[in-house]
Short mmCIF file of N, CA and C in Angstrom, two decimals:
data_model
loop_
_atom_site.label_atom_id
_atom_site.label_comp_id
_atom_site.label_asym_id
_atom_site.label_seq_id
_atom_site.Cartn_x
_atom_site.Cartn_y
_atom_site.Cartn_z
N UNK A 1 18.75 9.61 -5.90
CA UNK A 1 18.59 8.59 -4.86
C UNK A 1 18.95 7.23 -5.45
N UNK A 2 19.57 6.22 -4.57
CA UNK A 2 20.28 5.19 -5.20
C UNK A 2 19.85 4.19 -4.21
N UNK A 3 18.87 3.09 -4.52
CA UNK A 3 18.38 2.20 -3.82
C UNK A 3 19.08 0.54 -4.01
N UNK A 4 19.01 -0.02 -2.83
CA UNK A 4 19.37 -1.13 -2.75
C UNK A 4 18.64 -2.22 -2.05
N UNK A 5 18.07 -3.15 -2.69
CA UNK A 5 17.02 -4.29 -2.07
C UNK A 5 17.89 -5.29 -1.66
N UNK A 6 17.33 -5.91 -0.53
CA UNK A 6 18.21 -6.81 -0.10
C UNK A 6 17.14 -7.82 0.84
N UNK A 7 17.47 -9.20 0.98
CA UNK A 7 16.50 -9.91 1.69
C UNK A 7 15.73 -11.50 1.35
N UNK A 8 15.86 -10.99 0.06
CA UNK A 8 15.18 -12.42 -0.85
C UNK A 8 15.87 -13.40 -0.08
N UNK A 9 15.09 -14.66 -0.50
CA UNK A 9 15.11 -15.98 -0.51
C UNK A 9 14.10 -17.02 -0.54
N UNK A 10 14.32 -18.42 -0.85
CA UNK A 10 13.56 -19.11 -0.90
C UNK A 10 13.56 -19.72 0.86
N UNK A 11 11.62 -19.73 0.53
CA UNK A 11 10.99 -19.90 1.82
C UNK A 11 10.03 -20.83 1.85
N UNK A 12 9.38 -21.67 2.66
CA UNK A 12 8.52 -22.46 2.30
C UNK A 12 6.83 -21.62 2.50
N UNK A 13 5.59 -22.23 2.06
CA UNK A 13 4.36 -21.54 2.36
C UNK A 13 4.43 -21.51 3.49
N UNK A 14 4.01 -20.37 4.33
CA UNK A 14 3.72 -19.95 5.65
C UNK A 14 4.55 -19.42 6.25
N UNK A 15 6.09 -19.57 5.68
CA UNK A 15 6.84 -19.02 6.29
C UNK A 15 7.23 -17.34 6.27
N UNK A 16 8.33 -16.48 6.52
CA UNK A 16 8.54 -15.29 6.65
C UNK A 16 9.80 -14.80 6.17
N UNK A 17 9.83 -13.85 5.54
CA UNK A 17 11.30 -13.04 5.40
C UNK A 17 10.57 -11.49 5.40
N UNK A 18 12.17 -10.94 5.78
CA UNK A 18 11.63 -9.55 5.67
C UNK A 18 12.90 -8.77 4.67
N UNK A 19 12.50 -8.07 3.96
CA UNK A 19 13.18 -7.40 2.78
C UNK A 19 13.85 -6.05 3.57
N UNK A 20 14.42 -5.65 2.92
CA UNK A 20 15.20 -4.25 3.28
C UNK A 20 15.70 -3.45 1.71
N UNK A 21 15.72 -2.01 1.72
CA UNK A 21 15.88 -1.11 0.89
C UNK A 21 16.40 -0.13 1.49
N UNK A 22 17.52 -0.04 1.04
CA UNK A 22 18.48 0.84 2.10
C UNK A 22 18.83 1.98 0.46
N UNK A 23 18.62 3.34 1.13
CA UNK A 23 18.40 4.47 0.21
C UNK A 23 19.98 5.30 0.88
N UNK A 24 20.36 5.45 -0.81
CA UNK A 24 21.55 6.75 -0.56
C UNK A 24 21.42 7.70 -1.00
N UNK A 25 21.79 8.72 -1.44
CA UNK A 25 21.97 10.61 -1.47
C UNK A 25 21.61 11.30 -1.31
N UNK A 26 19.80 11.80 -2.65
CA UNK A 26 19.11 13.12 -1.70
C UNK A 26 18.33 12.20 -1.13
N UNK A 27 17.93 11.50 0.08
CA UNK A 27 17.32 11.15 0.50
C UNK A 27 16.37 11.80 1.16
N UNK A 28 16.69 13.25 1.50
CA UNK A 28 15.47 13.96 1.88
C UNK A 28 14.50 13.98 0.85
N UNK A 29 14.52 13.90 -0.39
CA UNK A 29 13.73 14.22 -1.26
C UNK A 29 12.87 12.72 -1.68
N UNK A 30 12.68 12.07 -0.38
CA UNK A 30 12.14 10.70 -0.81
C UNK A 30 10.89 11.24 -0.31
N UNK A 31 9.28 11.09 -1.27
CA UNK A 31 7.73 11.47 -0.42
C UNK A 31 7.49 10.75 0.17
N UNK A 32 7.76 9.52 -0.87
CA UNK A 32 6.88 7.66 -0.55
C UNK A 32 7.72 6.80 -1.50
N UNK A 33 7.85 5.96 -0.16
CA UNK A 33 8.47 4.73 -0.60
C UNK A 33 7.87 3.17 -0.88
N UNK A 34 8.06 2.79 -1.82
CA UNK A 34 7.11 1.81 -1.90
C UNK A 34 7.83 0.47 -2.47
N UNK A 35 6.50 -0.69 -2.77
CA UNK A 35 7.62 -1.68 -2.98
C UNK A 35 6.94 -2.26 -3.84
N UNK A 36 7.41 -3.09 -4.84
CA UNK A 36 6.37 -3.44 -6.28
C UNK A 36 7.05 -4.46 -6.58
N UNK A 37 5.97 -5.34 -7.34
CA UNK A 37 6.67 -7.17 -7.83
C UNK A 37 6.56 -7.51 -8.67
N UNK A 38 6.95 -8.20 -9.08
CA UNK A 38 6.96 -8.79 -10.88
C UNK A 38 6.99 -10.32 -10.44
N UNK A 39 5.97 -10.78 -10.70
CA UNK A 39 6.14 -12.39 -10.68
C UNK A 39 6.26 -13.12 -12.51
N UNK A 40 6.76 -13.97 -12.50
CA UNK A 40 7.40 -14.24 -14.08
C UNK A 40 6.03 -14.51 -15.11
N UNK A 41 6.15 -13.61 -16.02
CA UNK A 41 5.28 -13.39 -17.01
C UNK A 41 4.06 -12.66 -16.72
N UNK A 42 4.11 -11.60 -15.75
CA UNK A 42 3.43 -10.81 -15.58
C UNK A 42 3.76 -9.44 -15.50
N UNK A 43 2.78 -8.49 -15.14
CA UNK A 43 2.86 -7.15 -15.37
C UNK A 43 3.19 -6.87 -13.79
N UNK A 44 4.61 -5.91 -13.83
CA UNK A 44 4.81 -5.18 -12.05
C UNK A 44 3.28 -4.87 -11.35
N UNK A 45 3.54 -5.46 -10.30
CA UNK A 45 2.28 -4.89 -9.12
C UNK A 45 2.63 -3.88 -8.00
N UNK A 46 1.48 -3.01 -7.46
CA UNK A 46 1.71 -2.21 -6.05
C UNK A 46 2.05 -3.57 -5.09
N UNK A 47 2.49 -3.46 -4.33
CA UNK A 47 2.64 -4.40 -3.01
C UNK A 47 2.42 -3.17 -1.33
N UNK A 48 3.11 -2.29 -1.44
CA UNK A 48 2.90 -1.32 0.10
C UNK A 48 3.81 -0.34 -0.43
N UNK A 49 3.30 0.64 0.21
CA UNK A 49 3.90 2.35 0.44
C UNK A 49 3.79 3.09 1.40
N UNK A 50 4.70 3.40 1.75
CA UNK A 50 4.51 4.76 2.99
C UNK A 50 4.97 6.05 2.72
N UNK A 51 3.93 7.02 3.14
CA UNK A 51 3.91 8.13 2.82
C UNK A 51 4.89 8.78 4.20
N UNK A 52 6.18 10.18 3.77
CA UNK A 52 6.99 9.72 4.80
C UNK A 52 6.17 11.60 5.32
N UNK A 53 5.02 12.19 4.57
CA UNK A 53 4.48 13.18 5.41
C UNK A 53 3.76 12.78 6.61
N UNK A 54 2.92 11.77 6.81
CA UNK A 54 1.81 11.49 7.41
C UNK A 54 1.97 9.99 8.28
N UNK A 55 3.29 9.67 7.22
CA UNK A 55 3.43 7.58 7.86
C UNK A 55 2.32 6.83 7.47
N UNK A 56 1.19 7.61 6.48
CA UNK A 56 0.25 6.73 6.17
C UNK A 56 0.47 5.89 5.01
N UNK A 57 0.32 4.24 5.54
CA UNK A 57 0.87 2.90 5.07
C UNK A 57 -0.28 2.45 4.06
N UNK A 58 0.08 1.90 2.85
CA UNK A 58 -1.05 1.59 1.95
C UNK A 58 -0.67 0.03 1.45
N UNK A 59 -1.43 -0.71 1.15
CA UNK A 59 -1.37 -1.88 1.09
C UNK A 59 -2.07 -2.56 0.17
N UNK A 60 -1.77 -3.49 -1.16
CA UNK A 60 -2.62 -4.27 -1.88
C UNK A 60 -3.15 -5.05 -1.28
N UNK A 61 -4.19 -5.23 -1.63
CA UNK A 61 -5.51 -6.12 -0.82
C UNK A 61 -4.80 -7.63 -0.25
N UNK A 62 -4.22 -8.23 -1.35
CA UNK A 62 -3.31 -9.50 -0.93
C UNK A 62 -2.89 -10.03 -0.12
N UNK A 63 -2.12 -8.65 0.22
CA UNK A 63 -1.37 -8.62 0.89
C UNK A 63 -1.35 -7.73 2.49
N UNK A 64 -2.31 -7.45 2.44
CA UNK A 64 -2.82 -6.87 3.93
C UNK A 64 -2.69 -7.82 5.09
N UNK A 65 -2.66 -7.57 6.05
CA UNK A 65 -2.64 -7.72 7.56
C UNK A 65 -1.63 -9.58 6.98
N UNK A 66 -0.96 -9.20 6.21
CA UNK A 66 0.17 -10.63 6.15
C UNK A 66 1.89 -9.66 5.78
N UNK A 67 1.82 -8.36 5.07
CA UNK A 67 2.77 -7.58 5.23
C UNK A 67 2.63 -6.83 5.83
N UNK A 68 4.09 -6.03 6.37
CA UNK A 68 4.16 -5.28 7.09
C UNK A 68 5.39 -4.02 6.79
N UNK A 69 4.63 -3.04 6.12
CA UNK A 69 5.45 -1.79 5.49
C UNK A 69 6.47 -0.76 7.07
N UNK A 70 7.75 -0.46 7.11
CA UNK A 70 8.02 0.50 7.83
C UNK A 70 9.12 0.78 6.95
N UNK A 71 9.51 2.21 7.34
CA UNK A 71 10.84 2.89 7.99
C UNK A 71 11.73 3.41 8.82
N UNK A 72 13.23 3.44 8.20
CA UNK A 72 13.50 3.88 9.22
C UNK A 72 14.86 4.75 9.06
N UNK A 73 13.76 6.32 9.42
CA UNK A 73 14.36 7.52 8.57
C UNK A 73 16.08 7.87 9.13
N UNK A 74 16.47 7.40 10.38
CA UNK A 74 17.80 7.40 10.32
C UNK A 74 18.56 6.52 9.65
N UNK A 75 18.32 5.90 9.35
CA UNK A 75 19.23 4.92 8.76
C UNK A 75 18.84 5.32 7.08
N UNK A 76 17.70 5.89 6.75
CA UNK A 76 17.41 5.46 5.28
C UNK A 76 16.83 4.54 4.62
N UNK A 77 15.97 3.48 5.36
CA UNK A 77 16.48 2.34 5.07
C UNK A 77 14.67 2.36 4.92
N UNK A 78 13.97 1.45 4.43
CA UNK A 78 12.68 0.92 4.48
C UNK A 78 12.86 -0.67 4.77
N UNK A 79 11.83 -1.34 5.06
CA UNK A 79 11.25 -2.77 5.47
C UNK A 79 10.19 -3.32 4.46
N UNK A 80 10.36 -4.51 4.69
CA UNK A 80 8.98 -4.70 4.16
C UNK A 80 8.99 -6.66 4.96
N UNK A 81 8.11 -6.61 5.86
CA UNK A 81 7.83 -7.72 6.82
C UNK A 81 6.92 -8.58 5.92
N UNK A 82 7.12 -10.14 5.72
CA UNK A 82 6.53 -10.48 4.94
C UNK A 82 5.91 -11.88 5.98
N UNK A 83 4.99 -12.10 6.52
CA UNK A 83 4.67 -13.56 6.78
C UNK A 83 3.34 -14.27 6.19
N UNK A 84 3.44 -15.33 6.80
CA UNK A 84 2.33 -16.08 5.47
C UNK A 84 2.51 -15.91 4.51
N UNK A 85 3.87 -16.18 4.22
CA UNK A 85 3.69 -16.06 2.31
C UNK A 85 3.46 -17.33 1.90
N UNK A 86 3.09 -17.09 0.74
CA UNK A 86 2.22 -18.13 0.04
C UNK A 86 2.50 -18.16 -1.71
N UNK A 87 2.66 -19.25 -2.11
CA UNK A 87 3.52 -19.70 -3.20
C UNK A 87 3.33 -18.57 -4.07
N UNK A 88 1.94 -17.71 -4.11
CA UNK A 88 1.41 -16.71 -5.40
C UNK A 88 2.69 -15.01 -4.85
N UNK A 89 3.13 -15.46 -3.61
CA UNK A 89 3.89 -14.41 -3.59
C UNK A 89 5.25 -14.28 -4.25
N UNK A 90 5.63 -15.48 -4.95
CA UNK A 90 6.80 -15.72 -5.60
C UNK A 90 7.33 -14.34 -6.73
N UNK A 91 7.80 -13.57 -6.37
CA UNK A 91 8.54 -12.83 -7.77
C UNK A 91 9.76 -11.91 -7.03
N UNK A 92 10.33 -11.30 -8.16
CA UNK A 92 10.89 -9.95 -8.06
C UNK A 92 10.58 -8.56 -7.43
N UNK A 93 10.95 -8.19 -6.33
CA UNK A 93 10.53 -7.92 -5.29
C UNK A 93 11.66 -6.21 -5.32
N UNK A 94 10.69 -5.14 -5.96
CA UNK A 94 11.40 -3.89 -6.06
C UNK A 94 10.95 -2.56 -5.36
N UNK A 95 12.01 -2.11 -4.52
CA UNK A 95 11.73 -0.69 -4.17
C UNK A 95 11.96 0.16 -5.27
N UNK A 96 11.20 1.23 -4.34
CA UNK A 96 10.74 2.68 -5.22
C UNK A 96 11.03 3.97 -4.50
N UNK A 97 10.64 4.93 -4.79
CA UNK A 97 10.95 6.40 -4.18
C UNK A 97 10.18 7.03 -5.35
N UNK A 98 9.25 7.99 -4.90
CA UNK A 98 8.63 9.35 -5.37
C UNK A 98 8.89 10.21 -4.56
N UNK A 99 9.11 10.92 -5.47
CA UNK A 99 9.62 12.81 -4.33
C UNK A 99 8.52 13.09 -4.83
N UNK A 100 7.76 12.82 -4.87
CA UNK A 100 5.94 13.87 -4.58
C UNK A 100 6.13 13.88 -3.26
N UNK A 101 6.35 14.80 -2.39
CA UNK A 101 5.56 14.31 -0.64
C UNK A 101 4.18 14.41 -0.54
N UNK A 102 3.47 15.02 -1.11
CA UNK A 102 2.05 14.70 -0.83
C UNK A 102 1.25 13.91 -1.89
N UNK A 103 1.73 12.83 -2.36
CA UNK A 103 1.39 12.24 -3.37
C UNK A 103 -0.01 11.63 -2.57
N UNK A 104 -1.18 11.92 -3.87
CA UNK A 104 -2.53 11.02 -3.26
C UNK A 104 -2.42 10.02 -2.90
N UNK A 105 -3.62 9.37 -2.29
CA UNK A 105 -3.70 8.03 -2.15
C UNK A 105 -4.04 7.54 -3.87
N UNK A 106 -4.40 7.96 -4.20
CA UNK A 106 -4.70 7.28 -5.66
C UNK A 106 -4.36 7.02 -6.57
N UNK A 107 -2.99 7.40 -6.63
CA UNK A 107 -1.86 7.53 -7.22
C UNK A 107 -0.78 6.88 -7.13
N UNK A 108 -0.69 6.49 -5.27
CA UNK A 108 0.54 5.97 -4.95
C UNK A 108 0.54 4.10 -5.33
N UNK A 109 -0.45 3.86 -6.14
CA UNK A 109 -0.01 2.26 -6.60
C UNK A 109 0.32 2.47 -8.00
N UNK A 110 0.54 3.56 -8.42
CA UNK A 110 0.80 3.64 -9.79
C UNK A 110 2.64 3.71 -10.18
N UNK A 111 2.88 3.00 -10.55
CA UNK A 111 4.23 2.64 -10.89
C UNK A 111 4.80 3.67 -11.47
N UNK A 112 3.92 4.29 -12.44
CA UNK A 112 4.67 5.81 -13.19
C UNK A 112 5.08 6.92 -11.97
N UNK A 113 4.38 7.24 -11.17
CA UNK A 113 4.29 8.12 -9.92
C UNK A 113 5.94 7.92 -9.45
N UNK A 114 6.83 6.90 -9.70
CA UNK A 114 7.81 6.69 -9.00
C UNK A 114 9.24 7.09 -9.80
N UNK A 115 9.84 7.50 -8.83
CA UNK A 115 10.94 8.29 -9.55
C UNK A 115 12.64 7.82 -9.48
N UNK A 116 12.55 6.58 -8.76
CA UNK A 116 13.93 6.09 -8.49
C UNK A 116 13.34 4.55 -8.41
N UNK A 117 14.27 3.59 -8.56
CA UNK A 117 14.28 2.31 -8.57
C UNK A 117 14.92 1.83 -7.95
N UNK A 118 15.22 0.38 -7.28
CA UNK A 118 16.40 -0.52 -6.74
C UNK A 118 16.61 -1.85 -8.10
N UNK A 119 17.44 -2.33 -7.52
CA UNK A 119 17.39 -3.40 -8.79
C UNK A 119 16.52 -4.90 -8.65
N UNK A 120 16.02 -5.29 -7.64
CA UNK A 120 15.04 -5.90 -7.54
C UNK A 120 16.07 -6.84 -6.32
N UNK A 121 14.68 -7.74 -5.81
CA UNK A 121 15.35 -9.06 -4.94
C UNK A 121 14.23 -10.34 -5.00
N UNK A 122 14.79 -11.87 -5.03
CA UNK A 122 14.15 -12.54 -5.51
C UNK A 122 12.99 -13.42 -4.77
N UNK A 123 12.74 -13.31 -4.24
CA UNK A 123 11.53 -13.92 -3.51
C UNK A 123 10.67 -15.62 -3.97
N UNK A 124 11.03 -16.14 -3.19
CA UNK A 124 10.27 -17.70 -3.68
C UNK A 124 9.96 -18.32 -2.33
N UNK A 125 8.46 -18.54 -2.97
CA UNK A 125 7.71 -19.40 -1.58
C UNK A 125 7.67 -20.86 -2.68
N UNK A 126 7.85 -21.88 -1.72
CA UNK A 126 7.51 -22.97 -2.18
C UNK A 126 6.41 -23.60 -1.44
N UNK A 127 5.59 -24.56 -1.90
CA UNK A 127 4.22 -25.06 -1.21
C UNK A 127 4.73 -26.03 -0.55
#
């Protein structure tokens, strides 16, 4: 599977962008797709995942009811709806793919769990 992030930009606080990850080859073999960040001089974070058995959407606390995880299995493609962002949302902004399909919930913020990458996209809120 061969992922591609797309979407970044600089935004001011409060404002919105929405990201895109558009997936090519075995794409059937995607479980959960997810999306993870690196803000500069820190360690990658969970940000959202969707599980593509159940559609059940998981979310870092942060970032709850201000993102908004979908897909969209004809196209391949995942989302990730971002409003109210806020300057701490500033980083590198990467999809994922695990072919677990029934990957736990307890599992799915774990970065090892993931089996394909995109190359990242850049994300900046300014205050």
């Amino acid at each position: 599977v061969q992922l591609q992030a797309s979407g970044g930009g600089l935004v001011q606080a409060g404002g919105s962008l929405r990201l895109s990850c558009a997936a090519s080859g075995r794409t059937d073999s995607s479980g959960v797709m997810a999306w993870f960040r690196q803000a500069p001089g820190k360690e990658r974070e969970f940000v959202a995942a969707i599980r593509r058995s159940d559609n059940n959407k998981f979310y870092e606390s942060s970032v709850k009811g201000r993102f908004t995880i979908s897909r969209d299995n004809a196209r391949n493609t995942m989302y990730l709806q971002m409003n109210g962002l806020e300057p701490e949302d500033t980083a590198v902004y990467y999809c994922a793919v695990s072919r677990k399909p029934h990957l736990i919930s307890s599992r799915i913020r774990d970065s090892n769990e993931y089996d394909h990458w995109g190359q990242g996209t850049l994300v900046t809120v300014s205050s």
